[in-house]
Amino acid sequence: MEVKKEKSAMLSNYEVLALLQDIQKGHNKQKKMHTNIATVSYEIIQHLENTACAKQSPEVISNFMKALEPYKLTKAEKLQFLNLRPRTAVEIQLIVEESEERLTEDQIYELLDLLGQHLPGDDTEQEQEEMEEEEIVDQE
Amino acid sequence: MFVLTEMKDTVRIQPWLFKDDVNDAIVNVLNKKFANKVVHNVGLCIALWDIQQLEDSFLFPGDGAHHTVVYFRFVVFRPFIDEILLGKIKSCSKDGVHVSMGFFDDIIIPPNAMQDPTRFDEQEQLWAWEYAMEDGKHDLFMDIGSGCLMKHSLTQRRLDPIKRVKTPRKGRLK
């Protein structure tokens, strides 16, 4: 066994999730899967289904990548935005290196808006936001 | 979190698998060989992504199986340095916080890598972050089962293969 290229490409969580779901579907018709691939695909699907990538699709991802172009982020940073879907400025500062020098505060809030627009989020979060808005309206 | 690794290997297809489609048989053998295994200096192999090239198959005298050299790409779990990962706290001990990601359990956060004033509470057997606010110190306990975001910094990343599992010998036809 020989490793030709250790890192020929980076994959987003969405692509891995799609691959594993395909494998699971394909094997439902055939005989049993070998335990290793069954275990690892089950565990990873469990882990990824609760994250942001479960609701993504190729169109969503390509639109998001185009929207990110003017910010000059590295490949790794864009990938982490996709996988983690940060919701606060703190998270963006963690992901983007030297964010104080490279991004102004306005740009950070613009990025948060972009993330909210392009990447589908949690329904529970949207419900919480709506509940908070209702409470504010009631108080007024 | 995941990368594609290009690999080359000789796949042995045994005679009772000759009735299956060659590509399917090779995919199954590769998945069986690498899935959920750690390859040295590469990472935790997950599943086969695609086959790039199949060379001609060989037969060796004395062996009924045929051997094919395959160039393929495998999905590997290999977080890069400074990547942010999401996990769950499995347990706490003096050496640090043990975090699990479901499919990958061997993550330890040593005390020196935690936020600045953290102490180990012997009574509760949990790590607590002493967060100083205006009205005095607050202890934020790292409860078991709570989610945590970790930044992967290279202090010690060892990708060692696990001990080889002995496969049971299949019965032979007499």
Tab-separated table of C-alpha atoms in Angstrom:
chain	number	residue	atom	x	y	z
A	1	MET	CA	0.000	0.000	0.000
A	2	GLU	CA	1.406	3.360	-0.964
A	3	VAL	CA	0.169	6.848	-0.267
A	4	LYS	CA	0.514	8.917	-3.432
A	5	LYS	CA	-0.778	12.251	-2.159
A	6	GLU	CA	-1.669	12.785	1.465
A	7	LYS	CA	-3.892	15.777	0.805
A	8	SER	CA	-5.126	15.812	-2.756
A	9	ALA	CA	-8.264	17.806	-1.914
A	10	MET	CA	-10.214	19.190	1.017
A	11	LEU	CA	-13.795	18.063	1.492
A	12	SER	CA	-16.641	19.923	3.115
A	13	ASN	CA	-18.753	18.140	5.706
A	14	TYR	CA	-21.696	18.261	3.302
A	15	GLU	CA	-19.839	16.211	0.674
A	16	VAL	CA	-18.830	13.573	3.201
A	17	LEU	CA	-22.368	13.397	4.584
A	18	ALA	CA	-23.796	12.970	1.069
A	19	LEU	CA	-21.291	10.200	0.286
A	20	LEU	CA	-22.032	8.271	3.466
A	21	GLN	CA	-25.790	8.589	3.019
A	22	ASP	CA	-25.381	7.204	-0.520
A	23	ILE	CA	-23.367	4.275	0.812
A	24	GLN	CA	-26.021	3.547	3.438
A	25	LYS	CA	-28.806	3.637	0.840
A	26	GLY	CA	-26.863	1.491	-1.625
A	27	HIS	CA	-26.249	-1.193	0.956
A	28	ASN	CA	-29.840	-1.453	2.119
A	29	LYS	CA	-30.635	-3.551	-0.942
A	30	GLN	CA	-27.497	-5.691	-0.881
A	31	LYS	CA	-26.252	-8.058	1.763
A	32	LYS	CA	-24.903	-6.704	5.070
A	33	MET	CA	-22.111	-4.142	5.093
A	34	HIS	CA	-18.829	-4.960	6.691
A	35	THR	CA	-18.892	-3.812	10.335
A	36	ASN	CA	-16.145	-1.200	10.041
A	37	ILE	CA	-17.683	0.802	7.241
A	38	ALA	CA	-21.123	0.433	8.853
A	39	THR	CA	-19.852	1.708	12.209
A	40	VAL	CA	-17.898	4.640	10.891
A	41	SER	CA	-20.583	5.777	8.436
A	42	TYR	CA	-23.294	5.530	11.113
A	43	GLU	CA	-21.272	7.493	13.659
A	44	ILE	CA	-20.288	10.220	11.238
A	45	ILE	CA	-23.854	10.605	9.936
A	46	GLN	CA	-25.024	10.935	13.549
A	47	HIS	CA	-22.399	13.592	14.216
A	48	LEU	CA	-22.923	15.593	11.016
A	49	GLU	CA	-26.726	15.506	10.951
A	50	ASN	CA	-26.869	17.922	13.878
A	51	THR	CA	-24.529	20.412	12.277
A	52	ALA	CA	-25.103	23.073	9.654
A	53	CYS	CA	-24.105	20.867	6.720
A	54	ALA	CA	-27.208	18.675	6.890
A	55	LYS	CA	-29.324	21.369	5.248
A	56	GLN	CA	-26.849	22.436	2.561
A	57	SER	CA	-26.879	21.621	-1.139
A	58	PRO	CA	-24.453	22.204	-4.035
A	59	GLU	CA	-26.303	25.354	-5.219
A	60	VAL	CA	-26.345	26.847	-1.730
A	61	ILE	CA	-22.620	26.195	-1.390
A	62	SER	CA	-21.660	27.681	-4.767
A	63	ASN	CA	-23.770	30.816	-4.120
A	64	PHE	CA	-22.143	31.193	-0.724
A	65	MET	CA	-18.634	30.842	-2.185
A	66	LYS	CA	-19.358	33.542	-4.783
A	67	ALA	CA	-20.645	35.857	-2.069
A	68	LEU	CA	-17.439	35.348	-0.077
A	69	GLU	CA	-15.110	36.374	-2.910
A	70	PRO	CA	-14.632	40.063	-2.057
A	71	TYR	CA	-13.388	39.253	1.464
A	72	LYS	CA	-10.167	37.509	0.368
A	73	LEU	CA	-10.359	34.599	2.800
A	74	THR	CA	-8.158	31.548	2.559
A	75	LYS	CA	-9.553	28.186	1.439
A	76	ALA	CA	-9.375	26.832	4.964
A	77	GLU	CA	-11.296	29.795	6.394
A	78	LYS	CA	-14.065	29.529	3.803
A	79	LEU	CA	-14.336	25.804	4.477
A	80	GLN	CA	-14.651	26.411	8.206
A	81	PHE	CA	-17.398	28.986	7.599
A	82	LEU	CA	-19.290	26.325	5.663
A	83	ASN	CA	-18.784	23.613	8.234
A	84	LEU	CA	-19.311	25.593	11.411
A	85	ARG	CA	-21.691	28.385	10.333
A	86	PRO	CA	-20.547	30.936	12.977
A	87	ARG	CA	-23.315	33.105	14.429
A	88	THR	CA	-21.311	35.554	16.515
A	89	ALA	CA	-18.461	37.947	15.839
A	90	VAL	CA	-16.295	36.046	18.327
A	91	GLU	CA	-16.541	32.853	16.294
A	92	ILE	CA	-15.562	34.680	13.114
A	93	GLN	CA	-12.543	36.147	14.883
A	94	LEU	CA	-11.525	32.648	15.957
A	95	ILE	CA	-11.804	31.249	12.453
A	96	VAL	CA	-10.169	34.096	10.532
A	97	GLU	CA	-6.532	34.590	11.405
A	98	GLU	CA	-5.461	38.156	12.256
A	99	SER	CA	-9.053	39.222	11.849
A	100	GLU	CA	-8.443	42.633	13.456
A	101	GLU	CA	-6.041	43.535	10.675
A	102	ARG	CA	-7.837	41.922	7.780
A	103	LEU	CA	-11.493	42.644	8.510
A	104	THR	CA	-13.145	45.776	9.855
A	105	GLU	CA	-16.026	45.484	12.321
A	106	ASP	CA	-18.510	46.328	9.583
A	107	GLN	CA	-17.128	43.564	7.425
A	108	ILE	CA	-17.538	41.083	10.263
A	109	TYR	CA	-21.209	42.005	10.589
A	110	GLU	CA	-21.601	41.786	6.822
A	111	LEU	CA	-20.153	38.278	6.960
A	112	LEU	CA	-22.624	37.327	9.678
A	113	ASP	CA	-25.458	38.582	7.488
A	114	LEU	CA	-24.155	36.652	4.496
A	115	LEU	CA	-23.972	33.499	6.586
A	116	GLY	CA	-27.508	33.993	7.772
A	117	GLN	CA	-28.772	34.616	4.243
A	118	HIS	CA	-27.020	31.911	2.287
A	119	LEU	CA	-26.601	29.010	4.667
A	120	PRO	CA	-29.799	27.481	6.041
A	121	GLY	CA	-29.774	27.612	9.815
A	122	ASP	CA	-31.457	25.879	12.723
A	123	ASP	CA	-35.218	26.090	12.923
A	124	THR	CA	-35.059	26.277	16.719
A	125	GLU	CA	-32.805	29.305	16.459
A	126	GLN	CA	-35.209	31.074	14.140
A	127	GLU	CA	-38.052	30.252	16.509
A	128	GLN	CA	-36.094	31.715	19.417
A	129	GLU	CA	-35.440	34.888	17.453
A	130	GLU	CA	-39.111	35.155	16.553
A	131	MET	CA	-40.100	34.618	20.185
A	132	GLU	CA	-37.690	37.322	21.280
A	133	GLU	CA	-39.116	39.700	18.692
A	134	GLU	CA	-42.633	38.958	19.896
A	135	GLU	CA	-41.614	39.634	23.483
A	136	ILE	CA	-40.128	42.997	22.506
A	137	VAL	CA	-43.283	43.908	20.593
A	138	ASP	CA	-45.429	42.885	23.605
A	139	GLN	CA	-43.336	45.013	25.947
A	140	GLU	CA	-43.800	47.988	23.676
B	1	MET	CA	-12.096	18.096	8.857
B	2	PHE	CA	-11.976	15.675	5.968
B	3	VAL	CA	-9.487	15.393	3.125
B	4	LEU	CA	-9.074	13.180	0.096
B	5	THR	CA	-5.953	11.052	0.038
B	6	GLU	CA	-4.724	9.404	-3.140
B	7	MET	CA	-3.465	5.898	-2.510
B	8	LYS	CA	-2.271	2.915	-4.468
B	9	ASP	CA	-2.736	-0.670	-3.375
B	10	THR	CA	-2.862	-4.213	-4.704
B	11	VAL	CA	-6.335	-5.625	-4.218
B	12	ARG	CA	-6.816	-9.361	-3.952
B	13	ILE	CA	-10.157	-10.637	-5.214
B	14	GLN	CA	-10.787	-14.191	-4.063
B	15	PRO	CA	-12.423	-16.800	-6.309
B	16	TRP	CA	-15.820	-16.830	-4.620
B	17	LEU	CA	-16.170	-13.118	-5.457
B	18	PHE	CA	-15.592	-13.628	-9.192
B	19	LYS	CA	-19.337	-13.708	-9.855
B	20	ASP	CA	-19.679	-10.086	-8.641
B	21	ASP	CA	-18.914	-7.098	-10.809
B	22	VAL	CA	-15.163	-6.456	-10.621
B	23	ASN	CA	-15.557	-2.804	-9.637
B	24	ASP	CA	-18.021	-3.590	-6.851
B	25	ALA	CA	-15.781	-6.340	-5.520
B	26	ILE	CA	-12.781	-3.985	-5.464
B	27	VAL	CA	-14.806	-1.219	-3.743
B	28	ASN	CA	-15.944	-3.667	-1.069
B	29	VAL	CA	-12.463	-5.025	-0.451
B	30	LEU	CA	-10.986	-1.518	-0.157
B	31	ASN	CA	-13.717	-0.319	2.207
B	32	LYS	CA	-13.312	-3.436	4.308
B	33	LYS	CA	-9.547	-2.985	4.461
B	34	PHE	CA	-9.359	0.727	5.324
B	35	ALA	CA	-12.655	1.979	6.818
B	36	ASN	CA	-12.444	3.066	10.451
B	37	LYS	CA	-8.695	2.411	10.541
B	38	VAL	CA	-5.916	4.879	11.229
B	39	VAL	CA	-3.190	4.947	8.581
B	40	HIS	CA	0.207	6.132	9.756
B	41	ASN	CA	0.807	9.841	8.980
B	42	VAL	CA	-2.413	10.035	7.004
B	43	GLY	CA	-5.404	9.959	9.358
B	44	LEU	CA	-8.575	8.043	10.140
B	45	CYS	CA	-9.835	6.506	6.903
B	46	ILE	CA	-13.570	6.781	6.449
B	47	ALA	CA	-14.782	5.507	3.070
B	48	LEU	CA	-13.738	5.142	-0.544
B	49	TRP	CA	-14.389	8.258	-2.624
B	50	ASP	CA	-13.597	6.949	-6.120
B	51	ILE	CA	-11.300	4.710	-8.132
B	52	GLN	CA	-8.995	6.617	-10.451
B	53	GLN	CA	-7.240	3.826	-12.293
B	54	LEU	CA	-7.346	0.052	-12.485
B	55	GLU	CA	-4.320	-1.680	-13.870
B	56	ASP	CA	-4.377	-5.161	-15.429
B	57	SER	CA	-5.052	-8.047	-13.077
B	58	PHE	CA	-2.443	-10.696	-12.370
B	59	LEU	CA	-2.698	-14.337	-11.425
B	60	PHE	CA	0.002	-15.934	-9.361
B	61	PRO	CA	0.776	-19.640	-9.421
B	62	GLY	CA	-0.616	-21.469	-6.431
B	63	ASP	CA	-3.108	-18.704	-5.623
B	64	GLY	CA	-6.643	-18.839	-7.007
B	65	ALA	CA	-7.317	-15.149	-6.403
B	66	HIS	CA	-6.510	-12.389	-8.859
B	67	HIS	CA	-4.531	-9.306	-7.919
B	68	THR	CA	-5.176	-5.827	-9.282
B	69	VAL	CA	-3.190	-2.651	-8.730
B	70	VAL	CA	-5.708	0.083	-7.935
B	71	TYR	CA	-5.209	3.858	-7.721
B	72	PHE	CA	-8.007	5.324	-5.626
B	73	ARG	CA	-8.986	8.233	-3.409
B	74	PHE	CA	-10.127	7.766	0.160
B	75	VAL	CA	-11.972	10.154	2.464
B	76	VAL	CA	-9.786	10.660	5.518
B	77	PHE	CA	-10.475	12.490	8.773
B	78	ARG	CA	-7.477	14.740	9.157
B	79	PRO	CA	-8.098	18.136	10.785
B	80	PHE	CA	-5.484	20.723	9.902
B	81	ILE	CA	-3.626	22.799	12.471
B	82	ASP	CA	-5.714	25.667	13.889
B	83	GLU	CA	-8.949	24.097	12.696
B	84	ILE	CA	-11.981	24.537	14.942
B	85	LEU	CA	-13.804	21.314	15.795
B	86	LEU	CA	-17.045	20.653	17.643
B	87	GLY	CA	-17.133	17.838	20.171
B	88	LYS	CA	-18.747	16.666	23.385
B	89	ILE	CA	-17.050	16.378	26.753
B	90	LYS	CA	-16.852	12.704	27.602
B	91	SER	CA	-15.112	12.878	30.987
B	92	CYS	CA	-12.717	14.956	33.064
B	93	SER	CA	-9.621	13.784	34.841
B	94	LYS	CA	-6.454	15.300	36.255
B	95	ASP	CA	-4.700	14.991	32.865
B	96	GLY	CA	-7.352	17.114	31.226
B	97	VAL	CA	-10.715	17.063	29.544
B	98	HIS	CA	-11.514	14.072	27.351
B	99	VAL	CA	-13.549	15.091	24.335
B	100	SER	CA	-15.290	12.843	21.877
B	101	MET	CA	-16.603	13.549	18.399
B	102	GLY	CA	-18.736	10.430	18.098
B	103	PHE	CA	-16.581	8.718	15.528
B	104	PHE	CA	-13.279	9.820	17.051
B	105	ASP	CA	-12.708	9.604	20.770
B	106	ASP	CA	-9.041	10.149	21.523
B	107	ILE	CA	-9.062	13.893	22.055
B	108	ILE	CA	-7.531	15.243	25.270
B	109	ILE	CA	-7.328	18.908	26.235
B	110	PRO	CA	-4.381	19.208	28.637
B	111	PRO	CA	-4.596	21.792	31.440
B	112	ASN	CA	-2.087	24.153	29.838
B	113	ALA	CA	-4.252	24.431	26.717
B	114	MET	CA	-7.399	25.528	28.565
B	115	GLN	CA	-8.551	29.107	29.164
B	116	ASP	CA	-6.333	30.861	31.641
B	117	PRO	CA	-7.448	30.311	35.214
B	118	THR	CA	-8.865	26.799	35.168
B	119	ARG	CA	-8.778	24.475	38.105
B	120	PHE	CA	-9.732	20.888	38.727
B	121	ASP	CA	-12.466	20.534	41.317
B	122	GLU	CA	-11.773	17.318	43.213
B	123	GLN	CA	-15.250	17.041	44.713
B	124	GLU	CA	-17.141	17.169	41.465
B	125	GLN	CA	-14.281	15.663	39.416
B	126	LEU	CA	-14.789	18.396	36.837
B	127	TRP	CA	-12.690	21.178	35.412
B	128	ALA	CA	-13.905	24.686	36.163
B	129	TRP	CA	-13.032	27.931	34.447
B	130	GLU	CA	-12.659	30.771	36.947
B	131	TYR	CA	-14.175	33.641	35.038
B	132	ALA	CA	-13.538	36.978	36.711
B	133	MET	CA	-16.407	39.450	36.456
B	134	GLU	CA	-16.991	42.692	38.355
B	135	ASP	CA	-18.793	40.949	41.193
B	136	GLY	CA	-16.095	38.372	41.887
B	137	LYS	CA	-15.068	35.078	40.363
B	138	HIS	CA	-17.588	32.739	38.755
B	139	ASP	CA	-16.834	29.107	38.219
B	140	LEU	CA	-18.005	27.773	34.884
B	141	PHE	CA	-17.971	24.017	35.183
B	142	MET	CA	-17.245	21.851	32.182
B	143	ASP	CA	-20.067	19.403	32.596
B	144	ILE	CA	-20.030	16.023	30.995
B	145	GLY	CA	-22.092	15.961	27.831
B	146	SER	CA	-21.827	19.670	27.167
B	147	GLY	CA	-20.661	20.654	23.721
B	148	CYS	CA	-17.329	22.337	23.254
B	149	LEU	CA	-15.477	24.060	20.434
B	150	MET	CA	-11.822	23.080	20.214
B	151	LYS	CA	-8.998	24.632	18.270
B	152	HIS	CA	-6.651	22.001	16.948
B	153	SER	CA	-3.129	23.111	17.726
B	154	LEU	CA	-0.265	20.797	17.104
B	155	THR	CA	1.074	19.846	20.485
B	156	GLN	CA	1.057	16.187	19.875
B	157	ARG	CA	-0.665	14.670	16.897
B	158	ARG	CA	0.094	11.010	16.574
B	159	LEU	CA	-1.488	9.035	13.794
B	160	ASP	CA	-0.468	5.556	14.812
B	161	PRO	CA	-2.177	2.496	13.434
B	162	ILE	CA	-4.113	0.379	15.899
B	163	LYS	CA	-2.945	-3.155	16.522
B	164	ARG	CA	-3.909	-5.414	13.642
B	165	VAL	CA	-7.098	-7.257	14.334
B	166	LYS	CA	-6.825	-10.963	13.608
B	167	THR	CA	-9.449	-11.990	11.088
B	168	PRO	CA	-10.995	-15.366	11.833
B	169	ARG	CA	-10.010	-18.064	9.382
B	170	LYS	CA	-12.851	-18.998	7.119
B	171	GLY	CA	-13.707	-22.661	6.793
B	172	ARG	CA	-12.113	-24.442	3.842
B	173	LEU	CA	-13.947	-26.707	1.437
B	174	LYS	CA	-12.675	-30.241	1.697
